[in-house]
């Protein structure tokens, strides 16, 4: 009796898994947007504050320039020199640079280089904000006789704050991506160990009773009564099949050696074996342009893949339909084997899941047939297997790609 997997239902598992992915992605996007949003509020506040600071700086300058009597040391010390973060340039009325503050200029630079740097900074500042005007007045008459302009731009701190959430998102994204890869890698390594361990153990366990069955068959063959009833031949067929199964399990657990094989003959062998075991209303058709197409395969494992694809095709068709297997020669030394059925098809949203372990839509399915097929084709044959096309209620085509011999 088949038993259902311990998981509640593999369909639920895949649905939940996809939902979880969307939830994680959604939460990450919300956190990212939130982080950018709140930093932007901070940046706006800080910008306002820097603007006020430059205004104050300008007023202080204006004051010190116009006032000749008062003690201006306090203003110079407390306001003008206190601006040690916002880059500013003071232009005289002719547009020439008078003084500058908080601009990185190396004292060893020559005049030309310094000028170039200042002009570049000035251009940036002109793009960034409107300048603040300083009016120079005659101390006695208070008549404006000249004007100066203070240009400024965001402080380094402010620029850092603007970039900060993006850097944070970028670092988190890289971290997430690396963790995902590491997690996936360790999961695959774990799965590999289970596959190999379990299959080797199965092959090993089957081996002992199989050899004793083979010995018993020889005993039975010596009995003329039994031999004449044809029982021994039937038993022998089953034992041969058991041998094939054991060989498949033991090859999956080791690195199988590929050999040059006539694919047309191999396909016909599988079809011949399956035909007598499925409903007679299931029709098998094999097409090839040449009966001599050779491919590098491991026959017991490759037959297993074809059997799995055909069994799925039979399940998808119910009791009647046609399974067509086409053998084609592709470019780049490739051989294609297309297995098509006239079954119920695979819904588009499900195609991405059919090769995942445990994915099944069948009551008694384990969801391992295609996982195994993918493993055999990709890992042992360095080929590819994929759903080439599928139309709901009209059929599915799986394609296997392997190398020519
Ligand atoms: N030819 C096909 N037509 C329609 N659906 C298919 C076809 N082949 C596979 N599927 C879908 O892919 C799922 C996974 O197939 P897979 O062979 O891996 O597992 P299974 O057949 O359900 O179980 P088992 O482990 O017994 O093979 C199937 O349950 C089915 O929904
Ligand atoms: Mg299957």
XYZ file of C-alpha atoms and ligand atoms in Angstrom:
437
model
C 0.000 0.000 0.000
C 1.247 3.442 -0.877
C 1.378 5.887 1.952
C 1.043 9.628 1.660
C 4.090 11.724 2.485
C 4.268 13.047 6.040
C 3.826 16.585 4.764
C 0.228 17.809 4.964
C 0.029 18.065 1.183
C 2.774 18.867 -1.266
C 0.537 21.314 -3.131
C -0.044 23.238 0.119
C 3.686 23.116 0.795
C 4.502 24.754 -2.548
C 1.679 27.263 -2.200
C 2.879 28.213 1.303
C 6.449 28.372 0.129
C 5.571 30.814 -2.654
C 3.394 32.855 -0.286
C 6.266 33.051 2.200
C 8.604 34.326 -0.516
C 6.132 37.070 -1.431
C 5.637 38.015 2.216
C 9.404 38.303 2.805
C 9.798 40.337 -0.391
C 6.847 42.558 0.558
C 8.170 43.232 4.064
C 11.653 44.022 2.680
C 10.178 46.501 0.193
C 8.111 48.176 2.948
C 11.178 48.437 5.223
C 13.244 49.888 2.359
C 10.586 52.450 1.412
C 10.112 53.344 5.088
C 13.840 53.809 5.571
C 14.140 56.082 2.511
C 11.004 58.002 3.523
C 12.096 58.746 7.096
C 15.620 59.635 6.062
C 14.143 62.042 3.532
C 12.193 63.778 6.283
C 15.408 64.113 8.292
C 17.274 65.371 5.227
C 14.621 68.038 4.601
C 14.834 69.239 8.190
C 18.600 69.303 8.116
C 18.572 71.174 4.799
C 16.350 73.857 6.288
C 18.701 74.113 9.232
C 21.774 74.434 7.018
C 20.053 77.137 5.013
C 19.318 79.064 8.201
C 22.897 78.589 9.253
C 24.227 80.029 5.998
C 21.792 82.939 6.294
C 23.040 83.606 9.788
C 26.580 83.315 8.537
C 25.793 85.866 5.807
C 24.146 88.262 8.233
C 27.109 87.948 10.563
C 29.488 88.737 7.734
C 27.375 91.675 6.686
C 27.366 92.925 10.222
C 31.090 92.651 10.722
C 31.767 94.360 7.419
C 29.363 97.266 8.054
C 29.940 97.788 11.710
C 33.201 99.440 12.489
C 32.727 100.372 16.075
C 31.414 97.439 18.039
C 33.388 94.572 19.365
C 32.967 92.162 16.505
C 35.222 89.502 17.894
C 32.263 87.667 19.403
C 30.457 87.447 16.069
C 33.565 86.365 14.219
C 34.339 83.693 16.755
C 30.854 82.418 17.456
C 29.168 82.505 14.077
C 31.550 82.888 11.201
C 34.200 80.491 12.406
C 31.624 78.086 13.778
C 30.557 77.141 10.278
C 32.895 74.239 9.903
C 30.710 71.909 7.866
C 28.761 73.751 5.139
C 30.885 74.568 2.082
C 30.499 78.245 1.157
C 32.049 80.631 -1.362
C 31.823 84.395 -1.112
C 31.724 86.301 -4.412
C 32.317 90.023 -4.680
C 30.129 92.244 -6.800
C 32.288 91.576 -9.858
C 31.667 87.862 -9.501
C 35.180 87.077 -8.356
C 35.849 84.635 -5.565
C 36.616 86.526 -2.411
C 36.832 83.857 0.277
C 35.707 80.270 0.745
C 35.090 77.898 3.630
C 34.979 74.120 4.112
C 36.221 73.231 0.665
C 38.878 70.602 0.467
C 41.894 72.283 -1.032
C 45.351 70.910 -0.619
C 47.816 73.679 0.326
C 50.425 72.118 -1.954
C 48.267 72.642 -5.072
C 49.285 75.357 -7.503
C 47.061 78.386 -8.120
C 45.613 77.015 -11.336
C 44.493 73.799 -9.719
C 43.018 75.630 -6.749
C 41.098 77.962 -9.049
C 39.792 75.074 -11.091
C 38.577 73.333 -7.974
C 36.870 76.442 -6.671
C 35.168 77.090 -10.026
C 33.857 73.510 -10.063
C 32.558 73.872 -6.530
C 30.958 77.178 -7.417
C 29.202 75.614 -10.406
C 27.816 72.887 -8.108
C 26.662 75.490 -5.616
C 24.960 77.562 -8.302
C 22.997 74.441 -9.276
C 22.142 73.647 -5.682
C 20.729 76.808 -4.056
C 20.002 80.486 -4.609
C 22.874 82.624 -3.199
C 22.400 84.792 -0.140
C 23.029 88.451 -0.706
C 25.211 90.628 1.564
C 24.641 94.335 1.321
C 27.579 96.642 2.019
C 26.392 99.949 3.433
C 28.028 103.226 4.154
C 28.213 103.307 7.954
C 27.082 106.877 8.150
C 24.401 107.197 5.536
C 23.389 103.546 5.423
C 23.443 103.749 1.619
C 24.190 100.485 -0.104
C 27.367 100.886 -2.098
C 28.200 97.266 -2.962
C 26.848 93.702 -2.880
C 28.434 90.344 -2.254
C 26.996 86.852 -2.662
C 27.369 83.735 -0.572
C 26.970 80.505 -2.457
C 26.637 77.213 -0.544
C 25.750 73.580 -0.914
C 24.831 70.594 1.281
C 27.344 69.661 3.939
C 29.158 66.377 3.626
C 27.112 65.064 6.545
C 23.857 65.854 4.769
C 25.003 64.175 1.569
C 25.995 61.115 3.567
C 22.584 61.052 5.165
C 20.907 61.197 1.739
C 22.984 58.250 0.486
C 22.697 56.259 3.699
C 19.384 54.401 3.127
C 20.444 53.383 -0.390
C 23.755 52.050 0.868
C 21.854 50.231 3.598
C 19.436 48.660 1.076
C 22.308 47.697 -1.208
C 24.285 46.034 1.606
C 21.183 44.233 2.860
C 20.348 43.031 -0.659
C 23.869 41.628 -1.109
C 23.707 40.023 2.308
C 20.299 38.506 1.491
C 21.523 37.209 -1.848
C 24.643 35.588 -0.351
C 22.630 34.016 2.486
C 20.154 32.678 -0.063
C 22.975 31.116 -2.110
C 24.621 29.626 0.979
C 21.318 28.260 2.218
C 20.500 26.792 -1.183
C 23.945 25.277 -1.481
C 23.762 23.558 1.892
C 20.252 22.336 1.137
C 21.370 20.857 -2.178
C 24.379 19.234 -0.517
C 22.079 17.722 2.096
C 19.662 16.460 -0.548
C 22.524 14.911 -2.496
C 23.651 13.030 0.553
C 20.164 11.671 1.165
C 19.729 10.647 -2.480
C 23.028 8.872 -2.687
C 22.775 7.253 0.734
C 19.248 5.988 0.281
C 19.742 4.627 -3.228
C 23.001 2.877 -2.360
C 21.380 1.300 0.671
C 18.369 0.163 -1.377
C 20.582 -1.405 -4.038
C 22.587 -3.093 -1.335
C 19.500 -4.482 0.411
C 17.992 -5.747 -2.841
C 21.220 -7.473 -3.794
C 21.102 -10.310 -1.263
C 17.599 -11.704 -1.869
C 18.155 -11.236 -5.585
C 21.180 -13.501 -5.713
C 19.398 -16.128 -3.698
C 16.354 -15.889 -6.008
C 18.676 -16.467 -8.960
C 20.046 -19.573 -7.274
C 16.533 -20.829 -6.526
C 15.564 -20.401 -10.164
C 18.338 -22.751 -11.160
C 16.949 -25.307 -8.701
C 13.481 -24.911 -10.181
C 14.823 -25.228 -13.714
C 16.018 -28.719 -12.845
C 12.450 -29.795 -12.095
C 10.938 -30.905 -15.443
C 7.301 -30.423 -14.254
C 7.779 -26.811 -13.323
C 10.007 -26.025 -16.303
C 7.412 -27.280 -18.773
C 4.690 -25.055 -17.320
C 6.701 -21.964 -18.293
C 6.810 -20.743 -14.709
C 10.580 -20.473 -14.648
C 10.643 -18.192 -17.691
C 8.079 -15.834 -16.130
C 9.991 -15.791 -12.858
C 13.181 -15.159 -14.767
C 11.646 -12.094 -16.463
C 10.704 -10.626 -13.096
C 14.146 -11.326 -11.725
C 15.704 -9.612 -14.747
C 13.503 -6.588 -14.039
C 14.555 -6.629 -10.375
C 18.152 -6.729 -11.559
C 17.555 -3.665 -13.709
C 15.966 -1.861 -10.742
C 18.907 -2.743 -8.510
C 21.318 -1.556 -11.162
C 19.452 1.755 -11.434
C 19.625 2.304 -7.711
C 23.259 1.404 -7.490
C 24.204 3.626 -10.470
C 22.418 6.625 -8.966
C 24.618 6.262 -5.918
C 27.863 6.315 -7.903
C 29.198 8.163 -10.907
C 27.919 6.143 -13.858
C 30.039 5.671 -16.971
C 28.365 6.949 -20.139
C 28.602 5.001 -23.343
C 27.639 5.411 -26.937
C 24.133 4.070 -27.422
C 21.668 3.821 -30.304
C 18.830 6.012 -29.019
C 16.230 4.662 -31.437
C 16.779 1.126 -30.196
C 16.822 2.253 -26.580
C 13.498 4.117 -26.982
C 11.928 1.096 -28.676
C 13.089 -1.113 -25.837
C 11.367 1.116 -23.274
C 8.232 1.388 -25.398
C 8.147 -2.403 -25.843
C 8.421 -2.879 -22.105
C 5.740 -0.300 -21.247
C 3.252 -1.175 -23.987
C 2.354 -4.504 -22.449
C 1.893 -2.889 -19.042
C -0.490 -0.050 -19.815
C -4.029 0.084 -21.204
C -4.263 -1.119 -24.784
C -6.026 2.118 -25.669
C -2.776 3.966 -25.086
C -0.961 4.229 -28.321
C 2.843 4.613 -28.528
C 4.476 6.186 -31.598
C 8.222 6.562 -32.165
C 9.521 8.958 -34.831
C 13.066 9.482 -36.012
C 14.722 10.753 -39.170
C 17.468 8.205 -38.789
C 17.597 4.903 -36.984
C 21.294 5.404 -36.288
C 21.356 8.353 -33.931
C 23.914 7.698 -31.219
C 24.038 9.479 -27.882
C 26.250 9.288 -24.820
C 24.030 7.832 -22.115
C 23.926 5.415 -19.231
C 21.238 3.025 -20.507
C 19.701 1.814 -17.188
C 19.352 5.383 -15.892
C 18.257 6.834 -19.205
C 15.563 4.174 -19.563
C 14.388 5.076 -16.090
C 13.905 8.707 -17.185
C 11.911 7.668 -20.254
C 9.794 5.347 -18.132
C 9.018 8.140 -15.693
C 8.039 10.526 -18.480
C 5.818 7.882 -20.097
C 4.199 6.978 -16.777
C 3.369 10.629 -16.138
C 2.001 10.848 -19.689
C -0.235 7.842 -19.048
C -1.443 9.385 -15.780
C -2.204 12.658 -17.556
C -4.245 10.937 -20.272
C -6.393 8.634 -18.205
C -7.105 5.512 -20.188
C -6.853 6.646 -23.808
C -4.429 8.712 -25.814
C -1.189 8.765 -27.723
C 2.376 9.050 -26.486
C 4.663 10.217 -29.274
C 8.435 10.055 -28.862
C 10.474 12.010 -31.401
C 14.217 11.638 -31.741
C 15.923 14.612 -33.350
C 19.450 15.728 -34.060
C 20.103 19.257 -32.809
C 22.945 21.667 -33.472
C 26.119 21.631 -31.326
C 26.294 17.827 -31.082
C 22.991 17.504 -29.322
C 20.287 14.867 -29.491
C 16.729 15.798 -28.550
C 14.171 13.304 -27.342
C 10.692 14.835 -27.199
C 8.035 12.930 -25.272
C 4.534 14.228 -26.066
C 1.182 13.156 -24.746
C -2.433 14.056 -25.441
C -3.250 14.460 -21.767
C -4.657 17.175 -19.563
C -1.621 19.451 -19.765
C 0.136 21.402 -17.007
C -1.262 24.797 -15.947
C 1.250 27.593 -16.718
C 1.632 28.527 -13.050
C 2.619 24.970 -12.175
C 5.278 24.382 -14.842
C 8.009 25.907 -12.676
C 7.233 23.436 -9.885
C 6.995 20.071 -11.627
C 10.695 19.244 -11.209
C 10.778 20.130 -7.513
C 10.972 17.226 -5.069
C 7.643 16.396 -3.469
C 5.551 18.318 -5.962
C 2.593 16.215 -7.030
C -1.039 16.658 -7.975
C -1.747 12.957 -7.671
C -3.446 11.183 -4.796
C -0.840 8.466 -4.733
C 2.080 10.426 -6.137
C 5.358 11.066 -4.377
C 6.408 13.878 -6.638
C 9.778 12.264 -7.218
C 9.557 10.996 -10.815
C 10.580 14.250 -12.487
C 13.051 15.181 -9.735
C 14.819 11.931 -10.403
C 14.635 12.461 -14.174
C 16.158 15.942 -13.837
C 18.890 14.645 -11.580
C 19.766 11.826 -13.945
C 19.807 14.022 -17.045
C 21.545 17.051 -15.568
C 24.002 15.475 -13.152
C 24.883 12.227 -14.850
C 24.427 13.141 -18.521
C 25.246 16.873 -18.365
C 22.118 17.408 -20.415
C 18.871 19.267 -19.945
C 15.259 18.294 -19.405
C 12.374 20.750 -19.485
C 8.742 21.259 -20.393
C 8.938 22.240 -24.052
C 5.261 23.053 -24.336
C 2.041 22.338 -22.531
C -1.519 23.208 -23.413
C -4.279 22.605 -20.911
C -6.587 19.791 -22.004
C -4.598 19.090 -25.139
C -1.190 17.766 -24.069
C 2.371 18.236 -22.894
C 5.801 17.800 -24.463
C 8.893 17.194 -22.360
C 12.268 17.584 -24.059
C 15.461 15.793 -23.078
C 18.756 17.100 -24.453
C 21.870 14.916 -24.347
C 25.161 14.861 -26.245
C 25.733 12.843 -29.390
C 28.310 10.108 -29.270
N 2.842 14.707 -18.872
C 2.268 15.399 -17.895
N 1.048 15.971 -18.056
C 0.485 16.695 -17.062
N 1.034 16.895 -15.845
C 2.234 16.343 -15.617
C 2.932 15.567 -16.611
N 4.104 15.172 -16.096
C 4.143 15.644 -14.848
N 3.037 16.337 -14.537
C 2.741 17.028 -13.260
O 3.928 17.113 -12.543
C 3.780 16.535 -11.232
C 5.077 15.922 -10.772
O 5.433 14.780 -11.524
P 6.375 13.697 -10.916
O 6.580 12.620 -11.899
O 7.598 14.367 -10.395
O 5.576 13.182 -9.674
P 4.278 12.278 -9.648
O 4.078 11.631 -10.975
O 3.160 13.117 -9.142
O 4.657 11.207 -8.565
P 5.732 10.023 -8.732
O 6.761 10.271 -7.701
O 4.982 8.787 -8.480
O 6.287 10.114 -10.120
C 2.644 15.557 -11.408
O 1.965 15.314 -10.200
C 1.758 16.265 -12.427
O 0.921 17.203 -11.805
Mg 5.640 10.635 -11.981
